[in-house]
Amino acid sequence: MKAVIPVYDICTLSHQQKDDIFISRFAPYLKSHKNLHLAHKHSFYHLVFFTKGGGNQTIDFENFPVKPFQIYFMIPGQVHSWAFEGEVDGYIINFSTTFFQSFLLKANYLDDLPFFAGITRDAVIDIPQQLQAKIISLFEDLVVENETINSLGIDMARTIMLQLFITIARLKIDAPGTIAPSYNYTLLRSFQKLIESNYMQLRLPKQYAELLYITPNHLNALCNDVLGISAGEVIRNRITLEAKRLLINHEMTILEIANHLNFADNSYFSKFFKKQEGMTPEEFRKISDNHVHHN
């Protein structure tokens, strides 16, 4: 049996007319989408705020315990599965990549929010007690606005979502000592954005350093300082992540994946993957198959 990792878009999940936005309480959503505990990809932005629940979830192959008053954010293309324990509830929002673009003059506004950077550990956030009531009331307002189909209702939903995003982004930015000085932080984000759009072609730190107008040594020191790994490792990690996302889907052979990721040949790809993951692409595929079918 071929394990194909499904890619969900909003229409297939929402059963409603609004293609760009889907807002719901989490328990009924979970009931009508039982297959979602298996690994799946989203073609849209996705966030869930838990008000009750336990168990764990995996986002881009990293595992996180689920707990009440936790929110997680996902960007399009990330891979996700979960194993909940007991009763789970909260709120879910799915929205398309274009949902804010025409609304905001700054089209990439969301990319600059720390939890929409595609860095998983920055995207799973425990909401502190003093903010929990406020976050719940914003979600409640969203559920109400979602009933109003007219355009002003949708605009109101957008403004409430922006309040939600800014309130949560501030937690990260205001936290004492958690963030690198803003120049370094901005530089690192620029590096990560450049990797995101160029990792298929550009593999060398010096190519990125050139685009950022800094020396390769400066880029390396920055990554070691803030992330604790070298610039080369940051690039390799992104390529590996893409390889894993493609491997759990059987639509492509390993040779096709190697070609797609611009490796000279299959054996070069296998060597690269084994060095990164400690196993071959074939072994990784086999393990994730078992995981997908026996979960």
PDB file of C-alpha atoms in Angstrom, residues 56 130 151 168 173 197 225 247 283:
ATOM      1  CA  ASN A  56       1.392  15.264  21.640  1.00  0.00           C
ATOM      2  CA  GLN A 130      -2.572  36.979  32.536  1.00  0.00           C
ATOM      3  CA  SER A 151     -17.400  41.662   3.535  1.00  0.00           C
ATOM      4  CA  ILE A 168       1.249  36.954  20.830  1.00  0.00           C
ATOM      5  CA  ILE A 173       9.658  40.376  21.614  1.00  0.00           C
ATOM      6  CA  SER A 197      13.502  31.028  -1.510  1.00  0.00           C
ATOM      7  CA  ASP A 225      25.871  32.895  18.395  1.00  0.00           C
ATOM      8  CA  LEU A 247      10.141  11.166   1.415  1.00  0.00           C
ATOM      9  CA  GLU A 283      15.327   3.699   5.846  1.00  0.00           C
TER      10      GLU A 283
END
